[in-house]
Amino acid sequence: MEKYLENLNWRYATKRYDESKKLSEENLENLKEALRLSASSYGLQPYKILVIEDEEIRKKLRKEAWDQPQITEASQLLIFAAYTEFNQEHLDKFISNTAKTRRMEEKELEGYKNMIENTTLQLPKEQQQIWAAKQAYIALGNLLSAAATFRIDASPMEGFSAEGFDKILNLKEKGLTTAVIAAVGYRSMEDDYQHLAKVRKSKEELFTTI
Ligand SMILES: Cc1cc2nc3c(=O)[nH]c(=O)nc-3n(C[C@H](O)[C@H](O)[C@H](O)COP(=O)(O)O)c2cc1C
């Protein structure tokens, strides 16, 4: 427990990365596995996560993200792309995966499927996208904790043009839109932000026990 809190104190939203340090294959796979295990509403995971390594693409993306250096200096850039709509095909795939994983007949899941249908497929498309983006943010939170545990630096970022990113990555055609992004890698010793004290609300201000 103490170690976990120590890791959360160690992490910070890294601004400058050491470009010479790349994540090992094993570390990257571990981060991906942590992301894959993220909780989501019904377990639907209504998003894709793009791992961007290509330097040219990252240069273009940086221009759409207030020229923030993390985009090109980090080891990898992760794009959390939410579904622009959650449709029948997505649900069918989820049900079939659940049946296969839990060795059940799809028929046994009919009630469950109806419930999901009524709460997600019935939503207006705009709401579906907002809901999908919320799920992607849970994965982002999980990434930040996992990265801290593995002592990998990470930067959550909202400072970008979703429209610009979607165009560069051809996301709209795939029924996706950029919800949030994160850079991962290793901090530069010259990044002054690592020395700043954490600014957080006090427990008294943050919590109310009823
Ligand atoms: C969803 C989200 C979006 C953020 N967007 C940016 C960003 O675009 N650029 C940036 O430098 N920091 C960004 N941050 C970092 C926050 O400013 C930072 O997490 C906050 O100040 C708390 O500091 P700490 O994470 O270093 O403890 C973002 C953080 C979150 C959670």
CSV table of C-alpha atoms and ligand atoms in Angstrom, one decimal:
chain,number,residue,atom,x,y,z
A,1,MET,CA,0.0,0.0,0.0
A,2,GLU,CA,2.7,2.4,1.0
A,3,LYS,CA,4.6,1.6,-2.2
A,4,TYR,CA,1.5,2.3,-4.3
A,5,LEU,CA,1.1,5.7,-2.8
A,6,GLU,CA,4.8,6.3,-3.2
A,7,ASN,CA,4.4,5.5,-6.9
A,8,LEU,CA,1.5,8.0,-7.2
A,9,ASN,CA,3.7,10.7,-5.6
A,10,TRP,CA,6.5,9.8,-7.9
A,11,ARG,CA,4.5,10.3,-11.1
A,12,TYR,CA,3.7,13.6,-12.6
A,13,ALA,CA,2.4,14.8,-15.9
A,14,THR,CA,5.8,14.7,-17.7
A,15,LYS,CA,6.4,17.6,-20.1
A,16,ARG,CA,9.9,16.8,-21.4
A,17,TYR,CA,11.0,13.3,-22.2
A,18,ASP,CA,14.5,11.8,-22.7
A,19,GLU,CA,14.3,11.0,-26.4
A,20,SER,CA,17.1,8.4,-26.1
A,21,LYS,CA,15.1,6.2,-23.8
A,22,LYS,CA,12.5,3.9,-25.3
A,23,LEU,CA,10.2,1.5,-23.5
A,24,SER,CA,11.3,-2.1,-23.8
A,25,GLU,CA,9.0,-4.5,-25.6
A,26,GLU,CA,8.1,-6.1,-22.3
A,27,ASN,CA,7.2,-2.8,-20.6
A,28,LEU,CA,5.1,-1.7,-23.6
A,29,GLU,CA,3.3,-5.1,-23.5
A,30,ASN,CA,2.7,-4.7,-19.8
A,31,LEU,CA,1.1,-1.3,-20.2
A,32,LYS,CA,-1.1,-2.7,-23.0
A,33,GLU,CA,-2.2,-5.5,-20.8
A,34,ALA,CA,-3.0,-3.1,-18.0
A,35,LEU,CA,-5.1,-1.1,-20.5
A,36,ARG,CA,-6.8,-4.2,-21.8
A,37,LEU,CA,-7.8,-5.1,-18.2
A,38,SER,CA,-9.4,-1.7,-17.6
A,39,ALA,CA,-12.9,-1.7,-16.3
A,40,SER,CA,-15.7,-0.3,-18.5
A,41,SER,CA,-19.4,-0.1,-18.5
A,42,TYR,CA,-20.6,-3.7,-18.9
A,43,GLY,CA,-17.1,-4.4,-20.0
A,44,LEU,CA,-17.9,-3.1,-23.5
A,45,GLN,CA,-14.6,-1.2,-24.0
A,46,PRO,CA,-16.2,1.1,-26.6
A,47,TYR,CA,-12.9,2.5,-27.8
A,48,LYS,CA,-9.6,1.6,-29.6
A,49,ILE,CA,-6.2,2.5,-28.4
A,50,LEU,CA,-3.7,3.5,-31.1
A,51,VAL,CA,0.0,3.2,-30.2
A,52,ILE,CA,1.8,5.8,-32.4
A,53,GLU,CA,5.5,5.4,-32.9
A,54,ASP,CA,5.9,6.8,-36.4
A,55,GLU,CA,7.9,10.0,-36.2
A,56,GLU,CA,6.4,11.7,-39.3
A,57,ILE,CA,2.9,11.2,-38.0
A,58,ARG,CA,3.8,12.4,-34.6
A,59,LYS,CA,5.3,15.6,-36.1
A,60,LYS,CA,2.0,16.2,-37.8
A,61,LEU,CA,0.0,15.5,-34.6
A,62,ARG,CA,2.2,17.9,-32.6
A,63,LYS,CA,1.1,20.7,-34.8
A,64,GLU,CA,-2.5,19.9,-33.8
A,65,ALA,CA,-1.6,19.8,-30.1
A,66,TRP,CA,-0.3,23.3,-29.3
A,67,ASP,CA,3.2,22.2,-30.3
A,68,GLN,CA,3.5,20.2,-27.1
A,69,PRO,CA,6.9,18.5,-27.0
A,70,GLN,CA,5.6,15.3,-25.3
A,71,ILE,CA,4.0,14.3,-28.6
A,72,THR,CA,7.3,13.8,-30.4
A,73,GLU,CA,9.8,13.3,-27.6
A,74,ALA,CA,8.1,10.5,-25.7
A,75,SER,CA,8.7,6.8,-26.4
A,76,GLN,CA,5.1,6.3,-27.6
A,77,LEU,CA,2.0,8.3,-28.0
A,78,LEU,CA,-1.3,6.6,-27.1
A,79,ILE,CA,-4.5,7.8,-28.7
A,80,PHE,CA,-7.7,6.8,-26.9
A,81,ALA,CA,-10.2,6.8,-29.7
A,82,ALA,CA,-13.9,6.5,-28.7
A,83,TYR,CA,-16.5,4.9,-30.9
A,84,THR,CA,-18.6,7.7,-32.5
A,85,GLU,CA,-21.6,5.4,-32.1
A,86,PHE,CA,-22.2,2.1,-30.3
A,87,ASN,CA,-24.1,-0.2,-32.7
A,88,GLN,CA,-25.7,-3.6,-32.9
A,89,GLU,CA,-22.5,-5.1,-34.4
A,90,HIS,CA,-20.4,-4.0,-31.4
A,91,LEU,CA,-23.0,-5.5,-29.1
A,92,ASP,CA,-23.2,-8.8,-31.0
A,93,LYS,CA,-19.4,-9.1,-30.9
A,94,PHE,CA,-19.3,-8.5,-27.2
A,95,ILE,CA,-22.0,-11.1,-26.5
A,96,SER,CA,-20.3,-13.6,-28.7
A,97,ASN,CA,-17.0,-13.0,-26.9
A,98,THR,CA,-18.7,-13.3,-23.5
A,99,ALA,CA,-20.3,-16.6,-24.5
A,100,LYS,CA,-17.0,-18.0,-25.8
A,101,THR,CA,-14.9,-16.8,-22.8
A,102,ARG,CA,-17.4,-18.1,-20.2
A,103,ARG,CA,-18.3,-21.3,-22.2
A,104,MET,CA,-22.0,-20.3,-22.4
A,105,GLU,CA,-24.6,-20.4,-25.1
A,106,GLU,CA,-25.4,-17.0,-26.5
A,107,LYS,CA,-29.1,-17.7,-25.8
A,108,GLU,CA,-28.3,-17.7,-22.0
A,109,LEU,CA,-27.2,-14.1,-22.4
A,110,GLU,CA,-30.3,-12.8,-24.1
A,111,GLY,CA,-31.6,-11.0,-21.0
A,112,TYR,CA,-28.3,-9.4,-20.4
A,113,LYS,CA,-28.1,-8.4,-24.1
A,114,ASN,CA,-31.5,-6.8,-23.9
A,115,MET,CA,-30.5,-4.8,-20.9
A,116,ILE,CA,-27.4,-3.5,-22.6
A,117,GLU,CA,-29.4,-2.8,-25.7
A,118,ASN,CA,-31.9,-0.7,-23.7
A,119,THR,CA,-29.3,1.3,-22.0
A,120,THR,CA,-26.7,1.9,-24.7
A,121,LEU,CA,-28.2,1.3,-28.2
A,122,GLN,CA,-31.2,3.4,-27.3
A,123,LEU,CA,-29.1,6.4,-26.5
A,124,PRO,CA,-28.9,9.2,-29.1
A,125,LYS,CA,-25.7,8.9,-31.1
A,126,GLU,CA,-24.2,12.0,-29.5
A,127,GLN,CA,-24.7,10.5,-26.1
A,128,GLN,CA,-23.2,7.2,-27.2
A,129,GLN,CA,-20.0,9.0,-28.1
A,130,ILE,CA,-19.9,10.9,-24.8
A,131,TRP,CA,-20.5,7.6,-23.0
A,132,ALA,CA,-17.8,5.9,-25.0
A,133,ALA,CA,-15.3,8.7,-24.3
A,134,LYS,CA,-16.0,8.4,-20.5
A,135,GLN,CA,-15.1,4.7,-20.7
A,136,ALA,CA,-11.8,5.7,-22.5
A,137,TYR,CA,-11.0,8.1,-19.6
A,138,ILE,CA,-11.2,5.2,-17.2
A,139,ALA,CA,-8.6,3.4,-19.3
A,140,LEU,CA,-6.5,6.6,-19.2
A,141,GLY,CA,-6.7,6.7,-15.4
A,142,ASN,CA,-5.7,3.0,-15.3
A,143,LEU,CA,-2.7,3.8,-17.6
A,144,LEU,CA,-1.5,6.5,-15.2
A,145,SER,CA,-1.5,4.2,-12.2
A,146,ALA,CA,0.0,1.3,-14.1
A,147,ALA,CA,2.7,3.4,-15.6
A,148,ALA,CA,3.6,4.8,-12.1
A,149,THR,CA,3.7,1.2,-10.7
A,150,PHE,CA,6.1,0.2,-13.5
A,151,ARG,CA,8.0,3.5,-13.0
A,152,ILE,CA,7.3,4.6,-16.5
A,153,ASP,CA,6.5,8.3,-17.1
A,154,ALA,CA,3.2,9.3,-18.7
A,155,SER,CA,1.5,12.5,-19.7
A,156,PRO,CA,-2.3,12.6,-19.9
A,157,MET,CA,-3.3,15.3,-22.5
A,158,GLU,CA,-6.4,17.0,-23.6
A,159,GLY,CA,-4.7,19.9,-25.3
A,160,PHE,CA,-5.2,18.9,-28.9
A,161,SER,CA,-7.6,19.4,-31.7
A,162,ALA,CA,-9.7,16.2,-32.0
A,163,GLU,CA,-10.7,17.2,-35.5
A,164,GLY,CA,-7.1,17.6,-36.5
A,165,PHE,CA,-6.1,14.3,-34.9
A,166,ASP,CA,-9.1,12.4,-36.5
A,167,LYS,CA,-8.1,13.7,-39.9
A,168,ILE,CA,-4.4,12.7,-39.7
A,169,LEU,CA,-5.3,9.3,-38.3
A,170,ASN,CA,-8.3,8.7,-40.6
A,171,LEU,CA,-10.5,7.9,-37.6
A,172,LYS,CA,-13.9,9.1,-38.7
A,173,GLU,CA,-13.9,6.5,-41.5
A,174,LYS,CA,-13.4,3.9,-38.8
A,175,GLY,CA,-16.2,5.1,-36.6
A,176,LEU,CA,-13.8,6.6,-34.1
A,177,THR,CA,-12.9,10.0,-32.7
A,178,THR,CA,-10.0,11.0,-30.5
A,179,ALA,CA,-11.2,11.3,-26.9
A,180,VAL,CA,-7.9,11.8,-25.0
A,181,ILE,CA,-4.2,11.1,-25.5
A,182,ALA,CA,-1.2,10.1,-23.4
A,183,ALA,CA,2.5,10.1,-24.0
A,184,VAL,CA,4.6,7.4,-22.3
A,185,GLY,CA,8.4,7.2,-21.9
A,186,TYR,CA,11.1,8.4,-19.5
A,187,ARG,CA,11.4,11.9,-18.1
A,188,SER,CA,14.2,14.2,-19.2
A,189,MET,CA,16.4,15.2,-16.2
A,190,GLU,CA,15.9,18.8,-17.5
A,191,ASP,CA,12.1,18.7,-17.0
A,192,ASP,CA,11.6,21.2,-14.2
A,193,TYR,CA,8.1,19.9,-13.5
A,194,GLN,CA,9.4,16.8,-11.8
A,195,HIS,CA,10.6,19.0,-8.9
A,196,LEU,CA,7.3,20.7,-8.3
A,197,ALA,CA,5.2,19.8,-5.2
A,198,LYS,CA,1.9,18.2,-6.0
A,199,VAL,CA,-1.0,20.6,-5.7
A,200,ARG,CA,-4.1,18.7,-4.5
A,201,LYS,CA,-7.2,19.5,-2.4
A,202,SER,CA,-6.9,18.5,1.2
A,203,LYS,CA,-8.8,15.4,2.3
A,204,GLU,CA,-11.2,17.6,4.3
A,205,GLU,CA,-12.1,19.6,1.1
A,206,LEU,CA,-12.3,16.6,-1.1
A,207,PHE,CA,-14.2,14.1,1.0
A,208,THR,CA,-17.5,14.2,2.7
A,209,THR,CA,-18.5,11.3,4.9
A,210,ILE,CA,-22.2,11.0,5.4
B,1,LIG,C1,-7.4,14.6,-18.8
B,1,LIG,C2,-6.2,15.4,-18.7
B,1,LIG,C3,-5.7,16.2,-19.6
B,1,LIG,C4,-4.5,16.9,-19.5
B,1,LIG,N1,-4.0,17.7,-20.6
B,1,LIG,C5,-2.8,18.2,-20.5
B,1,LIG,C6,-2.2,18.8,-21.6
B,1,LIG,O1,-2.8,18.9,-22.7
B,1,LIG,N2,-1.0,19.3,-21.5
B,1,LIG,C7,-0.3,19.2,-20.3
B,1,LIG,O2,0.9,19.7,-20.3
B,1,LIG,N3,-0.8,18.6,-19.2
B,1,LIG,C8,-2.0,18.1,-19.3
B,1,LIG,N4,-2.6,17.5,-18.2
B,1,LIG,C9,-1.8,17.3,-17.0
B,1,LIG,C10,-2.4,18.0,-15.8
B,1,LIG,O3,-2.1,19.4,-15.9
B,1,LIG,C11,-1.8,17.4,-14.5
B,1,LIG,O4,-2.1,16.1,-14.4
B,1,LIG,C12,-2.2,18.2,-13.2
B,1,LIG,O5,-1.7,19.5,-13.2
B,1,LIG,C13,-1.8,17.4,-12.0
B,1,LIG,O6,-0.4,17.3,-11.9
B,1,LIG,P1,0.3,15.9,-11.9
B,1,LIG,O7,-0.4,15.0,-12.9
B,1,LIG,O8,1.7,16.2,-12.4
B,1,LIG,O9,0.3,15.4,-10.5
B,1,LIG,C14,-3.8,16.8,-18.3
B,1,LIG,C15,-4.3,15.9,-17.3
B,1,LIG,C16,-5.4,15.2,-17.5
B,1,LIG,C17,-5.9,14.3,-16.4
